[in-house]
C-alpha cells in the first residue's frame, strides 16, 4: 500500500487520515459538492470530487469512488464507518480491481452484515439468540403470522443495516401493518434493501457490544465490551467502556461468544458483536457490525491501542500485534472511558434534526474530540446529524464522568440547536452516575426536555439584556465619550428594550450609571449590572455582585450565547416594526420543520384525514420523519411532490377543518 482512498467524509475521514498519514501512507479524500472545502478535504494529501451533495450520488456512488481510485493512483480503500463500509458488493469490486480492501472479506460481510443471514449462520453455535423470524418470505401475511407466534412486545429491524434506521417497536398487533410499512420504507432509503427481521423485544435491557479483531493467520481476539445503553430512537448517544454492569466472569462469557461468532464466518479485520443484556446477566446476540464503530475511541482509550492502525496492519497481511492475554492485561489496568455524541438535533422537539450555519465552534482542550467542525460551517441535511464526539478517559468511572461533563459544558457550538444540554443532564443524572442506566433511560427521564433549566440563579433574560447592551455599545459608533454614558442634564435617560429569548418575548428597562454599568428593571425587580468584556466571544456580567461568564456569537439574524449549561438564541426587537394583532395563526398550514427531501406524500388533495394521520414524510440526516395531521379535516392543497428538496418553513400542505 502507498496511497489510501478514504471513502467517507467529516470526522470519520479525519480520524482515518490521522493514522494513515502517521504510518507514512498518503491519504486520498473524496468529497461531494457540499463538502468541497470541508476540513477532511484540506487534511488529505489529495482529494477528488465524486458527485452532487446527496449521498446516493456521491458517497454511495461506487463507480465514482472507484474512478477516483484509478484517477489518483490509489492502491487501497478504507471505507471508514457508515456509507459503504458494510457493503459487500463494494468490497468485492475493490478487490476485483486489484486494490487492497481495508476491511473484512466480502463473504464475511455478506454473511454477518445482514441480520437475517447472521442469525441463520450462528443458529448451531454457542451464541444465545432471542426468539424471532429471519426468513426469506417477506410478505405481510407471513410477517404478521410470525409476530403472533413470537409474541409482544416485538422489534421490527432492517436486515441490511443498523443505527436505529428501519427499526420499530410494536406493542399491539393492530400497529403491525403500519409499522412494517414504515420500517420497510426507511430500510430501503437507508440501506437499499427493504428486508426485515422480527425479534422478541426485551423490556429495557442493556445494549452491550464486544470489539473483536481477527487476522488472516487465524488469530481472533476481543478487546472487552462497550455499554451503549443510553439511546434515543434506538440510536446511541452515550457509550462507555467497560460496562458498569459487566464483571470479569461475564466479560469472559461475552468475549468467548463474540470470538465464536467471529470465527464462524471466517472474519478478518475489525468488527463488533452486539448483545442485549438482561438484569440477571443473561445475554442474547443482536447482530455483527462488519466495520469499525463510531464508539471505537473508548476502546482505544482503555487499551492504549490505535484500532485504525491495526486495520492497516491486518490489511497488509500482518499478524495481530497482541494476543488475548496481553489485551486482557491492558483492560485490567485501562481505567474507564465515556463518549458522548454531539448531534445537530432538538431534544425538545423529539430529536428533530437541525441544519444551519455554525456561528461559533470552540472545542475544549482537555479531552479527545473527534469532529470536522469550524465556525461559519454549514450543517447540511444530506448527511448524519452527528457532528462531534467527546471522549473522556480517567482511572475510574466517576472521574471520567465528571471530567466529560465539565468539558462538555465548556464546549461551544452556537448557531445550530444540538443535544449538548441533554447530554450534560444525562451525565449528571443520578441513575447514570450510579451506572444503572439501560435502554429505557432516555424515555423514562427525558421524554420531555426542559430547555430553560439553568445552573445559575440569575434570570436568563437579565443576562441576555446585558449582552444586548454590550453589543450595542461595541457595534454602534460612539457619539460621546464612554464616561458620559447615561449622563443627562435633566431626568436620567431610560432605555426600553424588547427581545425574543428562545421562544419568549421580554421587555426590560435600563438606565446607564457610567461606563458599562447599568441599572435595569425586569419583572418588578431591579438589578445592577456591570459588563466586563473578556475578549472575543466572551463576556462577564456581574449582577448585584454575582458574576456569570457567557460565550456568544452573532449571526445575520440572531445572537447566540451559552451560560448555565444551556444554549440560547436571542433577537433584539427593540426597533422591530409592530406586528398586526390579527395576523394569521397558521392553523391548518403544514410547514417543513427542517431541511429535507420529500420521501412520500401519503395523501391526495380533497382527501379526508384523521388527527395524527401521516400526511407527508420528510427524509433528513438519514432518518424519515412523518408530519401528522394536527386535527381531523380535508386536504385543501398540496404544495410539494415526492423527491423535492424543501427548506425550513416551506408550506407543504393546507388542511381544512370539517
CSV table of C-alpha atoms in Angstrom, one decimal, residues 277-587:
chain,number,residue,atom,x,y,z
A,277,UNK,CA,-28.0,-7.9,28.4
A,278,UNK,CA,-30.7,-8.6,30.9
A,279,UNK,CA,-30.7,-7.6,34.6
A,280,UNK,CA,-29.8,-11.2,35.6
A,281,UNK,CA,-26.7,-11.4,33.4
A,282,UNK,CA,-28.3,-13.3,30.5
A,283,UNK,CA,-27.4,-12.0,27.1
A,284,UNK,CA,-28.5,-12.5,23.5
A,285,UNK,CA,-26.9,-11.9,20.1
A,286,UNK,CA,-28.3,-9.0,18.2
A,287,UNK,CA,-26.0,-8.5,15.2
A,288,UNK,CA,-22.5,-8.1,14.0
A,289,UNK,CA,-21.3,-4.8,12.6
A,290,UNK,CA,-18.7,-5.6,10.0
A,291,UNK,CA,-16.7,-2.4,10.4
A,292,UNK,CA,-15.1,-0.1,12.9
A,293,UNK,CA,-17.7,1.5,15.1
A,294,UNK,CA,-18.3,5.2,15.8
A,295,UNK,CA,-17.6,4.5,19.5
A,296,UNK,CA,-14.2,2.8,19.0
A,297,UNK,CA,-12.4,5.6,20.8
A,298,UNK,CA,-13.5,4.4,24.2
A,299,UNK,CA,-11.9,1.0,23.5
A,300,UNK,CA,-8.8,2.8,22.2
A,301,UNK,CA,-8.6,4.7,25.5
A,302,UNK,CA,-8.8,1.8,27.8
A,303,UNK,CA,-6.4,-0.4,25.8
A,304,UNK,CA,-4.0,2.3,24.6
A,305,UNK,CA,-4.3,1.0,21.0
A,306,UNK,CA,-4.9,2.6,17.7
A,307,UNK,CA,-7.6,0.4,16.0
A,308,UNK,CA,-7.2,2.0,12.6
A,309,UNK,CA,-3.5,1.1,12.8
A,310,UNK,CA,-4.5,-2.5,13.5
A,311,UNK,CA,-6.8,-2.4,10.5
A,312,UNK,CA,-3.9,-1.2,8.2
A,313,UNK,CA,-1.6,-3.8,9.6
A,314,UNK,CA,-4.1,-6.6,9.2
A,315,UNK,CA,-4.9,-5.5,5.6
A,316,UNK,CA,-1.1,-5.6,4.9
A,317,UNK,CA,-1.1,-9.3,5.9
A,318,UNK,CA,0.5,-8.9,9.3
A,319,UNK,CA,-0.5,-10.8,12.4
A,320,UNK,CA,-2.4,-9.2,15.2
A,321,UNK,CA,0.1,-7.1,17.3
A,322,UNK,CA,-1.1,-8.5,20.7
A,323,UNK,CA,-2.7,-11.8,21.9
A,324,UNK,CA,-5.7,-12.2,24.2
A,325,UNK,CA,-3.6,-12.4,27.4
A,326,UNK,CA,-1.8,-9.2,26.6
A,327,UNK,CA,-5.1,-7.4,25.8
A,328,UNK,CA,-6.7,-8.7,29.0
A,329,UNK,CA,-3.8,-7.2,31.0
A,330,UNK,CA,-4.4,-3.8,29.4
A,331,UNK,CA,-8.1,-4.0,30.1
A,332,UNK,CA,-7.5,-4.7,33.8
A,333,UNK,CA,-5.4,-1.5,34.2
A,334,UNK,CA,-7.0,0.6,31.5
A,335,UNK,CA,-9.4,2.7,33.6
A,336,UNK,CA,-12.7,4.0,32.2
A,337,UNK,CA,-13.7,5.9,29.2
A,338,UNK,CA,-17.0,7.6,28.3
A,339,UNK,CA,-18.0,9.1,24.9
A,340,UNK,CA,-21.0,11.3,24.0
A,341,UNK,CA,-22.3,12.0,20.5
A,342,UNK,CA,-22.9,15.7,19.9
A,343,UNK,CA,-25.7,15.8,17.3
A,344,UNK,CA,-27.5,18.7,15.4
A,345,UNK,CA,-31.0,17.9,16.7
A,346,UNK,CA,-33.6,19.4,19.0
A,347,UNK,CA,-34.3,17.2,22.0
A,348,UNK,CA,-37.3,19.3,22.9
A,349,UNK,CA,-38.9,18.5,19.6
A,350,UNK,CA,-38.5,14.7,19.6
A,351,UNK,CA,-34.9,15.0,18.5
A,352,UNK,CA,-35.8,16.6,15.1
A,353,UNK,CA,-32.6,17.0,13.0
A,354,UNK,CA,-31.4,20.6,12.7
A,355,UNK,CA,-29.4,22.3,9.9
A,356,UNK,CA,-27.9,25.8,9.6
A,357,UNK,CA,-24.7,27.8,10.0
A,358,UNK,CA,-22.3,27.3,12.8
A,359,UNK,CA,-21.9,30.8,14.4
A,360,UNK,CA,-19.2,29.7,16.7
A,361,UNK,CA,-17.3,26.5,17.4
A,362,UNK,CA,-14.8,26.2,20.3
A,363,UNK,CA,-13.6,22.8,21.4
A,364,UNK,CA,-12.5,22.2,25.0
A,365,UNK,CA,-8.8,21.3,25.3
A,366,UNK,CA,-8.6,18.6,28.0
A,367,UNK,CA,-10.2,15.6,26.3
A,368,UNK,CA,-10.2,13.8,23.0
A,369,UNK,CA,-12.7,15.3,20.4
A,370,UNK,CA,-13.4,13.8,17.0
A,371,UNK,CA,-15.0,16.4,14.8
A,372,UNK,CA,-14.9,18.2,11.5
A,373,UNK,CA,-16.4,21.5,12.7
A,374,UNK,CA,-15.4,25.1,12.2
A,375,UNK,CA,-17.1,28.5,12.7
A,376,UNK,CA,-19.0,29.5,9.7
A,377,UNK,CA,-19.6,26.0,8.5
A,378,UNK,CA,-23.0,24.9,7.1
A,379,UNK,CA,-24.6,21.8,8.7
A,380,UNK,CA,-26.2,20.0,5.8
A,381,UNK,CA,-29.4,18.0,5.7
A,382,UNK,CA,-27.8,15.4,3.4
A,383,UNK,CA,-25.7,13.6,6.0
A,384,UNK,CA,-25.9,12.2,9.5
A,385,UNK,CA,-26.9,14.6,12.4
A,386,UNK,CA,-23.8,13.7,14.5
A,387,UNK,CA,-21.3,16.5,14.3
A,388,UNK,CA,-18.7,15.6,17.0
A,389,UNK,CA,-17.7,13.0,19.6
A,390,UNK,CA,-16.3,13.9,23.0
A,391,UNK,CA,-14.3,11.2,24.9
A,392,UNK,CA,-13.0,11.4,28.5
A,393,UNK,CA,-10.7,8.8,30.0
A,394,UNK,CA,-9.7,8.5,33.7
A,395,UNK,CA,-8.7,5.9,36.2
A,396,UNK,CA,-12.2,5.5,37.5
A,397,UNK,CA,-15.7,5.8,36.0
A,398,UNK,CA,-16.9,8.7,38.2
A,399,UNK,CA,-13.8,10.7,37.5
A,400,UNK,CA,-14.3,10.1,33.7
A,401,UNK,CA,-18.0,11.1,34.0
A,402,UNK,CA,-17.2,14.3,35.9
A,403,UNK,CA,-14.4,15.3,33.5
A,404,UNK,CA,-16.6,14.7,30.5
A,405,UNK,CA,-19.4,16.7,32.0
A,406,UNK,CA,-17.1,19.7,32.7
A,407,UNK,CA,-15.5,19.6,29.3
A,408,UNK,CA,-18.9,19.2,27.5
A,409,UNK,CA,-20.2,22.2,29.3
A,410,UNK,CA,-17.1,24.2,28.2
A,411,UNK,CA,-17.7,23.1,24.6
A,412,UNK,CA,-19.2,25.9,22.4
A,413,UNK,CA,-21.3,25.2,19.4
A,414,UNK,CA,-23.6,28.1,18.7
A,415,UNK,CA,-25.9,28.8,15.8
A,416,UNK,CA,-27.5,25.3,15.4
A,417,UNK,CA,-29.6,23.6,18.0
A,418,UNK,CA,-27.8,20.5,19.4
A,419,UNK,CA,-28.3,17.8,22.1
A,420,UNK,CA,-25.4,19.3,24.1
A,421,UNK,CA,-27.6,20.3,27.1
A,422,UNK,CA,-29.4,17.0,27.2
A,423,UNK,CA,-26.1,15.1,27.2
A,424,UNK,CA,-25.0,17.2,30.2
A,425,UNK,CA,-28.2,16.4,32.0
A,426,UNK,CA,-27.6,12.7,31.2
A,427,UNK,CA,-24.1,12.7,32.6
A,428,UNK,CA,-25.2,14.4,35.8
A,429,UNK,CA,-28.3,12.3,36.3
A,430,UNK,CA,-28.2,10.1,39.5
A,431,UNK,CA,-29.2,7.0,37.6
A,432,UNK,CA,-26.4,7.3,35.1
A,433,UNK,CA,-24.0,8.3,37.8
A,434,UNK,CA,-24.6,5.1,39.6
A,435,UNK,CA,-24.2,3.0,36.4
A,436,UNK,CA,-27.8,1.8,36.4
A,437,UNK,CA,-29.0,3.3,33.0
A,438,UNK,CA,-30.5,0.9,30.5
A,439,UNK,CA,-32.1,1.4,27.1
A,440,UNK,CA,-35.2,2.8,28.7
A,441,UNK,CA,-33.3,5.6,30.4
A,442,UNK,CA,-34.0,8.4,28.0
A,443,UNK,CA,-37.7,7.6,27.6
A,444,UNK,CA,-38.0,7.3,31.4
A,445,UNK,CA,-36.4,10.6,32.3
A,446,UNK,CA,-36.2,12.8,29.3
A,447,UNK,CA,-39.5,12.2,27.4
A,448,UNK,CA,-39.8,16.0,27.8
A,449,UNK,CA,-36.7,18.2,28.0
A,450,UNK,CA,-36.5,21.4,29.9
A,451,UNK,CA,-34.5,23.8,27.6
A,452,UNK,CA,-34.9,26.6,30.1
A,453,UNK,CA,-33.2,24.9,33.1
A,454,UNK,CA,-30.0,26.7,34.2
A,455,UNK,CA,-27.3,26.1,36.7
A,456,UNK,CA,-27.1,29.8,37.6
A,457,UNK,CA,-29.7,31.6,39.8
A,458,UNK,CA,-29.7,34.9,37.8
A,459,UNK,CA,-32.7,35.0,35.4
A,460,UNK,CA,-31.5,34.4,31.8
A,461,UNK,CA,-33.3,37.5,30.4
A,462,UNK,CA,-31.1,39.7,32.6
A,463,UNK,CA,-28.0,38.1,31.1
A,464,UNK,CA,-29.5,38.5,27.6
A,465,UNK,CA,-30.1,42.1,28.3
A,466,UNK,CA,-26.5,42.6,29.5
A,467,UNK,CA,-25.3,41.0,26.3
A,468,UNK,CA,-27.5,43.3,24.1
A,469,UNK,CA,-26.3,46.4,25.9
A,470,UNK,CA,-22.7,45.4,25.5
A,471,UNK,CA,-23.2,44.7,21.8
A,472,UNK,CA,-25.0,48.0,21.2
A,473,UNK,CA,-22.0,49.9,22.7
A,474,UNK,CA,-19.3,48.0,20.9
A,475,UNK,CA,-21.0,47.8,17.5
A,476,UNK,CA,-22.6,51.3,17.2
A,477,UNK,CA,-20.5,54.4,16.6
A,478,UNK,CA,-19.8,56.4,19.8
A,479,UNK,CA,-21.5,59.8,19.9
A,480,UNK,CA,-19.8,60.9,23.1
A,481,UNK,CA,-17.0,59.6,25.4
A,482,UNK,CA,-17.8,56.4,27.3
A,483,UNK,CA,-17.5,58.3,30.6
A,484,UNK,CA,-20.6,60.3,29.7
A,485,UNK,CA,-22.7,57.3,29.0
A,486,UNK,CA,-26.1,57.8,30.6
A,487,UNK,CA,-25.5,61.4,31.6
A,488,UNK,CA,-28.3,63.9,31.2
A,489,UNK,CA,-28.8,67.5,32.3
A,490,UNK,CA,-32.5,66.6,33.2
A,491,UNK,CA,-34.0,63.3,34.2
A,492,UNK,CA,-32.0,60.1,33.9
A,493,UNK,CA,-32.1,58.5,30.5
A,494,UNK,CA,-34.0,55.3,30.3
A,495,UNK,CA,-33.7,52.7,27.5
A,496,UNK,CA,-36.6,50.4,26.7
A,497,UNK,CA,-35.5,47.1,25.2
A,498,UNK,CA,-37.6,44.3,23.7
A,499,UNK,CA,-36.1,40.9,22.8
A,500,UNK,CA,-37.1,37.4,21.9
A,501,UNK,CA,-35.2,34.9,24.0
A,502,UNK,CA,-35.6,31.4,22.6
A,503,UNK,CA,-39.4,31.4,22.2
A,504,UNK,CA,-40.4,34.0,24.7
A,505,UNK,CA,-40.8,37.8,24.4
A,506,UNK,CA,-39.3,40.0,27.1
A,507,UNK,CA,-39.4,43.8,27.8
A,508,UNK,CA,-36.9,45.4,30.1
A,509,UNK,CA,-35.8,49.0,31.0
A,510,UNK,CA,-32.2,50.0,31.5
A,511,UNK,CA,-30.6,53.2,32.8
A,512,UNK,CA,-26.8,53.8,32.4
A,513,UNK,CA,-24.9,54.5,35.6
A,514,UNK,CA,-21.5,55.0,34.0
A,515,UNK,CA,-19.0,53.1,31.8
A,516,UNK,CA,-20.5,49.6,31.3
A,517,UNK,CA,-22.7,50.0,34.4
A,518,UNK,CA,-26.5,49.7,34.2
A,519,UNK,CA,-29.5,49.7,36.4
A,520,UNK,CA,-32.2,47.5,34.9
A,521,UNK,CA,-35.8,46.8,35.8
A,522,UNK,CA,-37.3,43.4,34.9
A,523,UNK,CA,-40.4,41.6,36.2
A,524,UNK,CA,-40.9,44.1,39.0
A,525,UNK,CA,-37.4,43.7,40.2
A,526,UNK,CA,-34.4,46.0,39.9
A,527,UNK,CA,-30.8,44.9,39.3
A,528,UNK,CA,-27.4,46.5,38.9
A,529,UNK,CA,-25.3,45.2,36.0
A,530,UNK,CA,-21.5,45.6,35.4
A,531,UNK,CA,-20.4,44.4,31.9
A,532,UNK,CA,-16.8,43.1,31.6
A,533,UNK,CA,-15.8,42.0,28.1
A,534,UNK,CA,-13.2,39.2,28.3
A,535,UNK,CA,-12.1,39.2,24.8
A,536,UNK,CA,-13.6,37.9,21.6
A,537,UNK,CA,-16.9,36.0,22.1
A,538,UNK,CA,-16.7,36.2,25.9
A,539,UNK,CA,-18.5,38.4,28.3
A,540,UNK,CA,-18.5,38.5,32.1
A,541,UNK,CA,-21.6,40.0,33.7
A,542,UNK,CA,-21.8,41.0,37.3
A,543,UNK,CA,-25.4,41.1,38.5
A,544,UNK,CA,-25.9,42.5,42.0
A,545,UNK,CA,-22.4,41.3,42.9
A,546,UNK,CA,-22.8,37.8,41.4
A,547,UNK,CA,-20.6,37.1,38.3
A,548,UNK,CA,-21.6,35.0,35.4
A,549,UNK,CA,-19.5,34.3,32.3
A,550,UNK,CA,-21.0,33.6,28.9
A,551,UNK,CA,-19.8,32.8,25.4
A,552,UNK,CA,-21.6,34.4,22.5
A,553,UNK,CA,-21.6,34.8,18.7
A,554,UNK,CA,-23.7,37.0,16.4
A,555,UNK,CA,-25.1,35.8,13.1
A,556,UNK,CA,-27.1,37.7,10.5
A,557,UNK,CA,-30.4,37.5,12.2
A,558,UNK,CA,-29.7,36.4,15.8
A,559,UNK,CA,-27.3,36.4,18.7
A,560,UNK,CA,-26.4,33.1,20.3
A,561,UNK,CA,-25.0,32.6,23.8
A,562,UNK,CA,-24.2,29.9,26.3
A,563,UNK,CA,-24.3,30.1,30.1
A,564,UNK,CA,-25.5,28.0,32.9
A,565,UNK,CA,-25.3,24.8,31.0
A,566,UNK,CA,-27.7,25.9,28.3
A,567,UNK,CA,-27.5,27.4,24.8
A,568,UNK,CA,-29.8,30.3,23.9
A,569,UNK,CA,-31.0,32.2,20.8
A,570,UNK,CA,-31.6,36.0,21.2
A,571,UNK,CA,-33.2,38.5,18.8
A,572,UNK,CA,-33.2,42.3,19.5
A,573,UNK,CA,-36.8,43.5,18.7
A,574,UNK,CA,-36.4,47.0,20.2
A,575,UNK,CA,-36.5,48.6,16.8
A,576,UNK,CA,-38.7,46.0,15.1
A,577,UNK,CA,-41.9,47.2,13.4
A,578,UNK,CA,-45.2,46.3,15.3
A,579,UNK,CA,-47.0,43.1,14.4
A,580,UNK,CA,-50.6,43.3,13.3
A,581,UNK,CA,-52.9,41.9,16.1
A,582,UNK,CA,-54.9,39.9,13.7
A,583,UNK,CA,-52.0,38.2,12.0
A,584,UNK,CA,-52.8,34.7,10.6
A,585,UNK,CA,-52.3,31.9,13.2
A,586,UNK,CA,-51.2,29.4,10.6
A,587,UNK,CA,-54.0,26.9,11.6
